Short mmCIF file of C-alpha atoms and ligand atoms in Angstrom, two decimals:
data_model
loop_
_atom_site.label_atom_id
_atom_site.label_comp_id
_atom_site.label_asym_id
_atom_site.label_seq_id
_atom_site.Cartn_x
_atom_site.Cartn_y
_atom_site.Cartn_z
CA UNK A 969 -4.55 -59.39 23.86
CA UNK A 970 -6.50 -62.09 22.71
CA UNK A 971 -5.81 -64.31 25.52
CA UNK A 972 -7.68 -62.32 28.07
CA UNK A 973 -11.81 -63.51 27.26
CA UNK A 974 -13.95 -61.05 28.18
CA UNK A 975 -16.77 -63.60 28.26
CA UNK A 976 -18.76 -63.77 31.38
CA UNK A 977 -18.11 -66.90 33.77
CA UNK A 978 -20.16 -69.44 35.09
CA UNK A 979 -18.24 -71.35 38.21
CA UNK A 980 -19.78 -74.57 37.89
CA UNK A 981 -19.75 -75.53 41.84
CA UNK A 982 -21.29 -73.82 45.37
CA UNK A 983 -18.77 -71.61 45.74
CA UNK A 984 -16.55 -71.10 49.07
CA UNK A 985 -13.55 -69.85 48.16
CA UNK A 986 -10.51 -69.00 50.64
CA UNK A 987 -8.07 -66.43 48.89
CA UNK A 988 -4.37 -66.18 50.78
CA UNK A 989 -3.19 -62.80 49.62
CA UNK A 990 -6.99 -61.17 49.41
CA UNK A 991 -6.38 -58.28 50.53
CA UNK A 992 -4.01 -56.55 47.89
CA UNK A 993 -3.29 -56.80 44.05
CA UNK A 994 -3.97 -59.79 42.33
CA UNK A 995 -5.14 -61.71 45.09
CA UNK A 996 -8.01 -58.54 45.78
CA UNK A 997 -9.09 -59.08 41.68
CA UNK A 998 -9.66 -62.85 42.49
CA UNK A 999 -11.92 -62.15 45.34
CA UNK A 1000 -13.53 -59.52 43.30
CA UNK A 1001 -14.10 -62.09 40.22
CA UNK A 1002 -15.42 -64.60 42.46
CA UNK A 1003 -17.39 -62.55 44.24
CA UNK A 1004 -19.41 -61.06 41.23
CA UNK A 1005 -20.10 -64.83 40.53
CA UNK A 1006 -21.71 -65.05 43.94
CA UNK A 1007 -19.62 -67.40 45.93
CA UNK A 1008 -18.34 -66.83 49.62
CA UNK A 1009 -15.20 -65.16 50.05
CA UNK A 1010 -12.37 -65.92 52.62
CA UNK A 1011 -9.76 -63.20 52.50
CA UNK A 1012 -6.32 -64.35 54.05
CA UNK A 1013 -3.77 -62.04 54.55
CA UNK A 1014 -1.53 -60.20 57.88
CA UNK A 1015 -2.72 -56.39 57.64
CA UNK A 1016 -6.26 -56.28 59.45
CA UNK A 1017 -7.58 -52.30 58.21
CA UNK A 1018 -6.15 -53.30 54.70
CA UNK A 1019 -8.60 -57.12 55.49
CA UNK A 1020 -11.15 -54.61 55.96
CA UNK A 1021 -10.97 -51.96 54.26
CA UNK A 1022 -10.85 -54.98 51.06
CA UNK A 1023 -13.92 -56.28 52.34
CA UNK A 1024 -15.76 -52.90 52.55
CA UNK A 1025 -14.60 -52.79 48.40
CA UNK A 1026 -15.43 -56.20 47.74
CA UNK A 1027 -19.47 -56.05 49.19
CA UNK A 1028 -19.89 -53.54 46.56
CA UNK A 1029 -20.04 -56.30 44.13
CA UNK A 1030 -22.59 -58.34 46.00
CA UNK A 1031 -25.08 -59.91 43.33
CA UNK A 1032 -27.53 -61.70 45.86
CA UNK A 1033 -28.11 -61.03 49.76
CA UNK A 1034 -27.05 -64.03 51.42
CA UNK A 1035 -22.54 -63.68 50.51
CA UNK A 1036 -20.61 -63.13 52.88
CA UNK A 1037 -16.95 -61.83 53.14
CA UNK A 1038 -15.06 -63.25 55.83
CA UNK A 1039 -11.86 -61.59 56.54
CA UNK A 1040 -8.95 -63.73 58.74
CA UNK A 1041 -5.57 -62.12 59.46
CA UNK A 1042 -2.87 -64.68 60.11
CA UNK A 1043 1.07 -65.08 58.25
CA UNK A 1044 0.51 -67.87 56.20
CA UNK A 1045 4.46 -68.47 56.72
CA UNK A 1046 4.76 -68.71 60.04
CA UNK A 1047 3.19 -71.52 61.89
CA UNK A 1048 1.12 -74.49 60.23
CA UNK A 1049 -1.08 -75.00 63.41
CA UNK A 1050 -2.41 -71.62 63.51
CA UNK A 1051 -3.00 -71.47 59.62
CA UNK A 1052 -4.77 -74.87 60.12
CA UNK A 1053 -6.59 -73.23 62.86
CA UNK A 1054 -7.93 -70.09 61.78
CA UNK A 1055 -8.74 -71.92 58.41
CA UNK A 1056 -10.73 -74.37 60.50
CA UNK A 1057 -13.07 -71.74 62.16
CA UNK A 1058 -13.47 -69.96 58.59
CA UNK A 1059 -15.32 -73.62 57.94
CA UNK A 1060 -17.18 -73.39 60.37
CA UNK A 1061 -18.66 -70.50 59.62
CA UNK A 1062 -18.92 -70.64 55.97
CA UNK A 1063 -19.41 -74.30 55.51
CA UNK A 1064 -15.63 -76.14 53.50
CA UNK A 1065 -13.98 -74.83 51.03
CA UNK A 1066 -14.63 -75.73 47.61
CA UNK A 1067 -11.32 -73.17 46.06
CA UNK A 1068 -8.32 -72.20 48.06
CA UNK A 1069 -6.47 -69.77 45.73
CA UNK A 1070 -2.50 -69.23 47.47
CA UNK A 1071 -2.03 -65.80 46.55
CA UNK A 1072 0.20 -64.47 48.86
CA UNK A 1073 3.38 -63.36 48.44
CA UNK A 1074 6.26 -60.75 48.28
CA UNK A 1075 9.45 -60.63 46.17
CA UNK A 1076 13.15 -58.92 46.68
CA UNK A 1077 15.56 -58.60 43.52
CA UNK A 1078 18.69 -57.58 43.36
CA UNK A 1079 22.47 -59.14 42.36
CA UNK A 1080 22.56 -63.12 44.40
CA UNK A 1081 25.85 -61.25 46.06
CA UNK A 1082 24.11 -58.50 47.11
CA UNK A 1083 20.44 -59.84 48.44
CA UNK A 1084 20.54 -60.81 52.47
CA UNK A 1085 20.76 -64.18 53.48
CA UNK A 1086 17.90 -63.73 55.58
CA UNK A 1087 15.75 -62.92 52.22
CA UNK A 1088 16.52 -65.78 50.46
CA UNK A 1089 14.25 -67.69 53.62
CA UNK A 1090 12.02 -65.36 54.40
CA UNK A 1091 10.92 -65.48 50.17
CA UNK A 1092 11.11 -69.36 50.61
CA UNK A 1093 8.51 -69.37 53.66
CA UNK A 1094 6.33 -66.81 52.54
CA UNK A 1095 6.27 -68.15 48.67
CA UNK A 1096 6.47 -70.90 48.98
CA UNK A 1097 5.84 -72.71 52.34
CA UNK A 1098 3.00 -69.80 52.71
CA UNK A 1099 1.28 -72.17 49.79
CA UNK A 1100 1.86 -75.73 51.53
CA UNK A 1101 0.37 -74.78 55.08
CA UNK A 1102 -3.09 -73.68 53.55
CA UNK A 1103 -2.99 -76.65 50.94
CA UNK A 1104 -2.10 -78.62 53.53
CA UNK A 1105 -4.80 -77.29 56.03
CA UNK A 1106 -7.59 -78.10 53.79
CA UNK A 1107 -6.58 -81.28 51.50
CA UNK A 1108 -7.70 -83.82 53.68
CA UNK A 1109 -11.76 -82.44 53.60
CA UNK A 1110 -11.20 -81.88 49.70
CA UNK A 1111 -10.23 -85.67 49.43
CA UNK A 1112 -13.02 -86.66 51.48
CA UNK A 1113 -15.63 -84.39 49.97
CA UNK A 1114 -14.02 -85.87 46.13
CA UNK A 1115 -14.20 -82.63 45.32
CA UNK A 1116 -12.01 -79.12 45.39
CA UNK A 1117 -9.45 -76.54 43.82
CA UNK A 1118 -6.92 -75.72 44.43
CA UNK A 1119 -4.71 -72.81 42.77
CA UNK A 1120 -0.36 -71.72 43.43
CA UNK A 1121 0.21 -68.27 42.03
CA UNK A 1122 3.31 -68.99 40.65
CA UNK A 1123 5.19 -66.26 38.37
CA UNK A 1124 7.08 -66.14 34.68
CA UNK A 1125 10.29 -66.20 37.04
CA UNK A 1126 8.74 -69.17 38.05
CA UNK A 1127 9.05 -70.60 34.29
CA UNK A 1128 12.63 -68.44 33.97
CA UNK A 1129 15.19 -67.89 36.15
CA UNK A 1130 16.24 -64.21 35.37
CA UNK A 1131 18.73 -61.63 36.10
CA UNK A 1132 17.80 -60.32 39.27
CA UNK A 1133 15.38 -62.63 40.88
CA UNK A 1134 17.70 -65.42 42.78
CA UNK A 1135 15.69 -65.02 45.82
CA UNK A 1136 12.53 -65.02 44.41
CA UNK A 1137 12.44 -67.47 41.33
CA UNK A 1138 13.37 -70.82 43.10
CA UNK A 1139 10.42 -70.43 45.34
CA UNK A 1140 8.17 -69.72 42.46
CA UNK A 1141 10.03 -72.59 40.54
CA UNK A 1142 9.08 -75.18 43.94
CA UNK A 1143 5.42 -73.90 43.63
CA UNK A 1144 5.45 -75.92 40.25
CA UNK A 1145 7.17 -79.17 42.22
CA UNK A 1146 4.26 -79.06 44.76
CA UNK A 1147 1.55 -78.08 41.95
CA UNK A 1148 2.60 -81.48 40.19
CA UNK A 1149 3.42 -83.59 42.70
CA UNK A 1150 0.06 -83.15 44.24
CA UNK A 1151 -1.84 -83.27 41.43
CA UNK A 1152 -1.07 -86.73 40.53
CA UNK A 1153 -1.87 -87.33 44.50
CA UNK A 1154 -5.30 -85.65 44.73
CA UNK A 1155 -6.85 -86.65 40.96
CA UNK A 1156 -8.08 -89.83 41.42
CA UNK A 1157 -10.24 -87.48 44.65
CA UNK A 1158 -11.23 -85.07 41.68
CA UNK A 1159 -9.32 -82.64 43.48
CA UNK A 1160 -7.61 -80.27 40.84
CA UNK A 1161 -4.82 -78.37 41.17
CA UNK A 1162 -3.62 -75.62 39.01
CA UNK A 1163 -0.81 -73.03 38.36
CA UNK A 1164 -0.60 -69.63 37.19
CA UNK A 1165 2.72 -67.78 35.70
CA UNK A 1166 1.72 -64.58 35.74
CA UNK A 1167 3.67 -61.98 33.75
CA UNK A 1168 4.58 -58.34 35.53
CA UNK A 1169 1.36 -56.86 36.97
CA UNK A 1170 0.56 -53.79 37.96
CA UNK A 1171 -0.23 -54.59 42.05
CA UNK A 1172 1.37 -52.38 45.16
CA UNK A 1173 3.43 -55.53 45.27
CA UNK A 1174 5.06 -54.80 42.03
CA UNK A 1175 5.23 -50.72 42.78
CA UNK A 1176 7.20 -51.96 45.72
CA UNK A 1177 9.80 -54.17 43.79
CA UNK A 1178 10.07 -51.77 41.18
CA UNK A 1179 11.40 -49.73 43.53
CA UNK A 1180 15.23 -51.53 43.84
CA UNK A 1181 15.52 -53.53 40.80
CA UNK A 1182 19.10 -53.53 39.12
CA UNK A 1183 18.83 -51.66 35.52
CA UNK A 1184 19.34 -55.16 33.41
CA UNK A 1185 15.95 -56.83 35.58
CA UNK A 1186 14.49 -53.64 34.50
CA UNK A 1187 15.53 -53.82 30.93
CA UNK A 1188 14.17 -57.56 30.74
CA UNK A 1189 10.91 -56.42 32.47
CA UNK A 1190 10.36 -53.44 30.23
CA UNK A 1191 10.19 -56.10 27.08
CA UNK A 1192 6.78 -56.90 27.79
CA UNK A 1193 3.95 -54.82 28.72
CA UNK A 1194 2.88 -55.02 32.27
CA UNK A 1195 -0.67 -56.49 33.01
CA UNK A 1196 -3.76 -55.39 34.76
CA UNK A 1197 -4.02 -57.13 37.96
CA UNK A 1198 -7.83 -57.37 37.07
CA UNK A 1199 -6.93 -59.34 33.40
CA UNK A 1200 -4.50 -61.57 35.24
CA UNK A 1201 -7.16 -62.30 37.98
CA UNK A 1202 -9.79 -63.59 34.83
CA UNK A 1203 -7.41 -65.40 33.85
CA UNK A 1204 -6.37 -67.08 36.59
CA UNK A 1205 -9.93 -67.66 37.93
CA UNK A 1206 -11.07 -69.27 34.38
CA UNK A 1207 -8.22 -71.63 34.15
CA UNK A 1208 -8.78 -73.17 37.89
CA UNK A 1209 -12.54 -73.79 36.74
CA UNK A 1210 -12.20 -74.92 33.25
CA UNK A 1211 -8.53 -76.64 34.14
CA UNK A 1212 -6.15 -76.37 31.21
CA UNK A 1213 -2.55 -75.29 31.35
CA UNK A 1214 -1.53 -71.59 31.07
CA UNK A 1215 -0.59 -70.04 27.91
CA UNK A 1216 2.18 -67.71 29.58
CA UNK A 1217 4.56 -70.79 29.90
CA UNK A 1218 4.99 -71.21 26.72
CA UNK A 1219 5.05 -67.83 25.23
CA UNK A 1220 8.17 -67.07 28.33
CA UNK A 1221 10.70 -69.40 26.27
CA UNK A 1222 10.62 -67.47 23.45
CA UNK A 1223 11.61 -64.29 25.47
CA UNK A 1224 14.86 -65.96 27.23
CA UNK A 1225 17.38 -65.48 23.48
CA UNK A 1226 16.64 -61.62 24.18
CA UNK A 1227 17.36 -61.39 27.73
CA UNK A 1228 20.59 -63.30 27.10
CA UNK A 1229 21.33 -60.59 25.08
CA UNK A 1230 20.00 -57.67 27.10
CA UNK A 1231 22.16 -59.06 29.90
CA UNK A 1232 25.72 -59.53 28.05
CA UNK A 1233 25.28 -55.71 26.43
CA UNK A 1234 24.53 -54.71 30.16
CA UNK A 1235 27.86 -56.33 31.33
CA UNK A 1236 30.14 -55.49 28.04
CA UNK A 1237 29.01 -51.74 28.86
CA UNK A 1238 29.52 -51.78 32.44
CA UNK A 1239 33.46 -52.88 31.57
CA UNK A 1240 33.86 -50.70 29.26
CA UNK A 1241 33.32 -47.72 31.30
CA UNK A 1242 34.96 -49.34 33.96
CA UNK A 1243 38.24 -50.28 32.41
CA UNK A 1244 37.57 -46.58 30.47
CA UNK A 1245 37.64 -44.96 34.56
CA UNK A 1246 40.86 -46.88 35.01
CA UNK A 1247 42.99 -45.81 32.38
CA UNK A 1248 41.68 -42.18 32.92
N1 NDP B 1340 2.59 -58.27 40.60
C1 NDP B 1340 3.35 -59.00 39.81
O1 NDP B 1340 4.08 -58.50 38.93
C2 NDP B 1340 3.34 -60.49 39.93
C3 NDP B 1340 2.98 -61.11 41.11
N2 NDP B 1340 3.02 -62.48 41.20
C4 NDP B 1340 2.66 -63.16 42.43
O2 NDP B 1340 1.29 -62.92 42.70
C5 NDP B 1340 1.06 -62.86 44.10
C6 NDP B 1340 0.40 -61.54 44.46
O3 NDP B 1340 1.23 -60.50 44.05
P1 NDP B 1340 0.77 -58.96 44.14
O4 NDP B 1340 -0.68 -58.88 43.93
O5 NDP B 1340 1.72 -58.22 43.29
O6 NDP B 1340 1.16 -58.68 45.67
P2 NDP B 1340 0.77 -57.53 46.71
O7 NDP B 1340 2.03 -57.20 47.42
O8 NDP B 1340 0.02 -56.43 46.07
O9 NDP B 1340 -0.19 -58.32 47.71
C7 NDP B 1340 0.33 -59.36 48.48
C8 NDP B 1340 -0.75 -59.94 49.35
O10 NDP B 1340 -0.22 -61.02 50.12
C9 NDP B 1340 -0.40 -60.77 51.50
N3 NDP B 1340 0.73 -61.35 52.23
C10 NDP B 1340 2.04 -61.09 52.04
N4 NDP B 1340 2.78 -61.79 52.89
C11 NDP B 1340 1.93 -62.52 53.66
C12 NDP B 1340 2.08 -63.42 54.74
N5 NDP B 1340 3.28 -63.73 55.23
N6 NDP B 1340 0.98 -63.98 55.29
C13 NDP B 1340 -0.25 -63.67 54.81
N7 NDP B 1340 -0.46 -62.82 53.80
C14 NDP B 1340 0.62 -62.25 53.24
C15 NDP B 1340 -0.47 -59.24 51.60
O11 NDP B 1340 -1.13 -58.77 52.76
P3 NDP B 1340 -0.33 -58.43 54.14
O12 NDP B 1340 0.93 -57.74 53.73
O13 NDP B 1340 -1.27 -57.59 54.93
O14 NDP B 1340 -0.09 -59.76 54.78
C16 NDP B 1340 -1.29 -58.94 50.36
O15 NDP B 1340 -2.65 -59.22 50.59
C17 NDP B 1340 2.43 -63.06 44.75
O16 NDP B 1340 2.57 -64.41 45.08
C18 NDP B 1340 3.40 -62.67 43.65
O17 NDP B 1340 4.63 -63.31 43.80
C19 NDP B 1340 3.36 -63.26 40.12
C20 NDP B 1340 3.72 -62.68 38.95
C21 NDP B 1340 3.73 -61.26 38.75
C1 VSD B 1341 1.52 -62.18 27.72
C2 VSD B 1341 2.63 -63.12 28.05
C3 VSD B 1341 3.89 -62.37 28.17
C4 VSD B 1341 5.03 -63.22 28.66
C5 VSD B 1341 6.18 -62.30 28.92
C6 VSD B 1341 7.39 -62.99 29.41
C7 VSD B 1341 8.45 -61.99 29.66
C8 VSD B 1341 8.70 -61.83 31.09
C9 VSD B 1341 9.55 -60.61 31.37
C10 VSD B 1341 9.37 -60.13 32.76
C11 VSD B 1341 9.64 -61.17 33.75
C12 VSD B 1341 9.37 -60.74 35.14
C13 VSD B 1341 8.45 -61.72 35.78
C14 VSD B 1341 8.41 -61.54 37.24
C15 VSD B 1341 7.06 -61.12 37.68
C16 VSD B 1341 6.96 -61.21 39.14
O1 VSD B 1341 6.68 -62.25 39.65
C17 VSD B 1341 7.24 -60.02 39.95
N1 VSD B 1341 6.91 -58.83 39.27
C18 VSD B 1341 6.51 -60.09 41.26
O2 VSD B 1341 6.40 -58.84 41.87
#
């Protein structure tokens, strides 16, 4: 796939970069890809053996003797103050962040009727909210400083709204919202602020919601290929340094005719065997 460049990276800045999400899937290829360019990694995320057993994986990419990997477990979701915290002392330690990349997050599908209530919040603070309270927590020195990145790991539902994902899309879709509205806030700081739609990637995230997805999600999914986490990662990584928009927006609105389609000859089946059961 030619939109995947190979070519080795420079990142043009000293490099601190806090990664929410670190310690699994894409977010773990981000570190890694940083890393191997020699900045200073702060991996975010709840689980503290999965923190470190990441960090142990990460060192082994060390190119010169002075990076460090810092690992900080805290639920981005939960409660602003302690994100601001925790990111706080992670500055202290490694000096402020020039990259925050909001990586973490979880999805549920399933049919809106069938997904619990209590999902459709606990998607929107994770997702989404997960993203403002580290943004939030380190804006302000970015502004000052007139410099900074800062990345949302959105998702093609996030460009789509699909069969399957009305839990997770709109919090993907309100990662754009943020992405733009700040953006036109934090320019004139040289503070940018980019977006990624990544298409289905092969993570322990996406083993999980393969798990329960309804057959036409599925269907739709198995359409496209799914990615490497690692190819994703480059890809990411490349277009918060070199800032330009993501291909995988555009190349999604070619794909929604099909799904229409995939969708109806899902449903036209389904009552076809059903009314077939009745007049058995
Ligand atoms: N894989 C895919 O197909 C795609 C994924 N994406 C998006 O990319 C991002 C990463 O996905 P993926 O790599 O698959 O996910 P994984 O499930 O593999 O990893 C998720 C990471 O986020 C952390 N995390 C989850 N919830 C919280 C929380 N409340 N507070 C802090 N950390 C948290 C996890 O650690 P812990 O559980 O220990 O907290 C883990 O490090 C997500 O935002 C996802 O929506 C977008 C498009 C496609
Ligand atoms: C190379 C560019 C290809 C573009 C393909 C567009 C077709 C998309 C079909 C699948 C959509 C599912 C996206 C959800 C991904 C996601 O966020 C979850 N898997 C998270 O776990």
């Amino acid at each position: 796939m030619m939109i995947f460049s190979n070519s080795e990276l420079t990142l043009p800045f000293s490099n601190n970069f806090q990664v929410t999400g670190g310690s699994s899937g894409i977010g773990k290829c981000i570190a890694i890809e940083c890393y191997k360019q020699g900045a200073f990694i702060t991996l975010i995320a709840r689980d503290e053996n999965k923190l470190l057993q990441t960090k142990k994986e990460i060192e082994k990419y060390c190119v010169n003797d002075k990076q460090v990997v810092l690992c900080i477990s805290v639920d981005v979701s939960k409660d602003y103050e302690q994100v601001e915290n925790v990111l706080k002392q992670a500055q202290e330690k490694l000096g402020p962040v020039d990259m925050l990349v909001n990586c973490a997050g979880t999805s549920v599908t399933g049919k809106f009727e069938d997904i619990e209530v209590n999902s459709f919040e606990r998607l929107m603070a994770v997702n989404y909210l997960g993203s403002v309270y580290p943004s939030r927590a380190v804006i302000a020195t970015m502004k000052e400083r007139r410099m900074g990145r800062i990345v949302f790991v959105s998702s093609q539902a996030g460009q789509l709204g699909l069969f399957g994902y009305t839990a997770y899309s709109p919090t993907k879709f309100a990662l754009r919202g943020l992405a733009e509205a700040l953006q036109m806030e934090v320019k004139p700081y040289n503070v940018y602020v980019t977006v990624a739609y990544p298409p289905d990637t092969d993570t322990p995230g996406f083993a999980e919601e393969s798990k329960t997805k309804p057959l036409e999600t599925k269907l739709i999914s198995e359409t496209s290929s799914v990615c490497q986490a690692e190819q994703v990662a480059r890809v990411i990584v490349k277009d918060a340094v070199v800032v330009c928009m993501g291909i995988f927006r555009i190349v999604g609105l070619f794909y929604l005719g099909s799904f229409d389609s995939i969708v109806r000859r899902c449903m036209m089946q389904r009552e076809k065997s059903e009314s077939a059961d009745k007049t058995e």
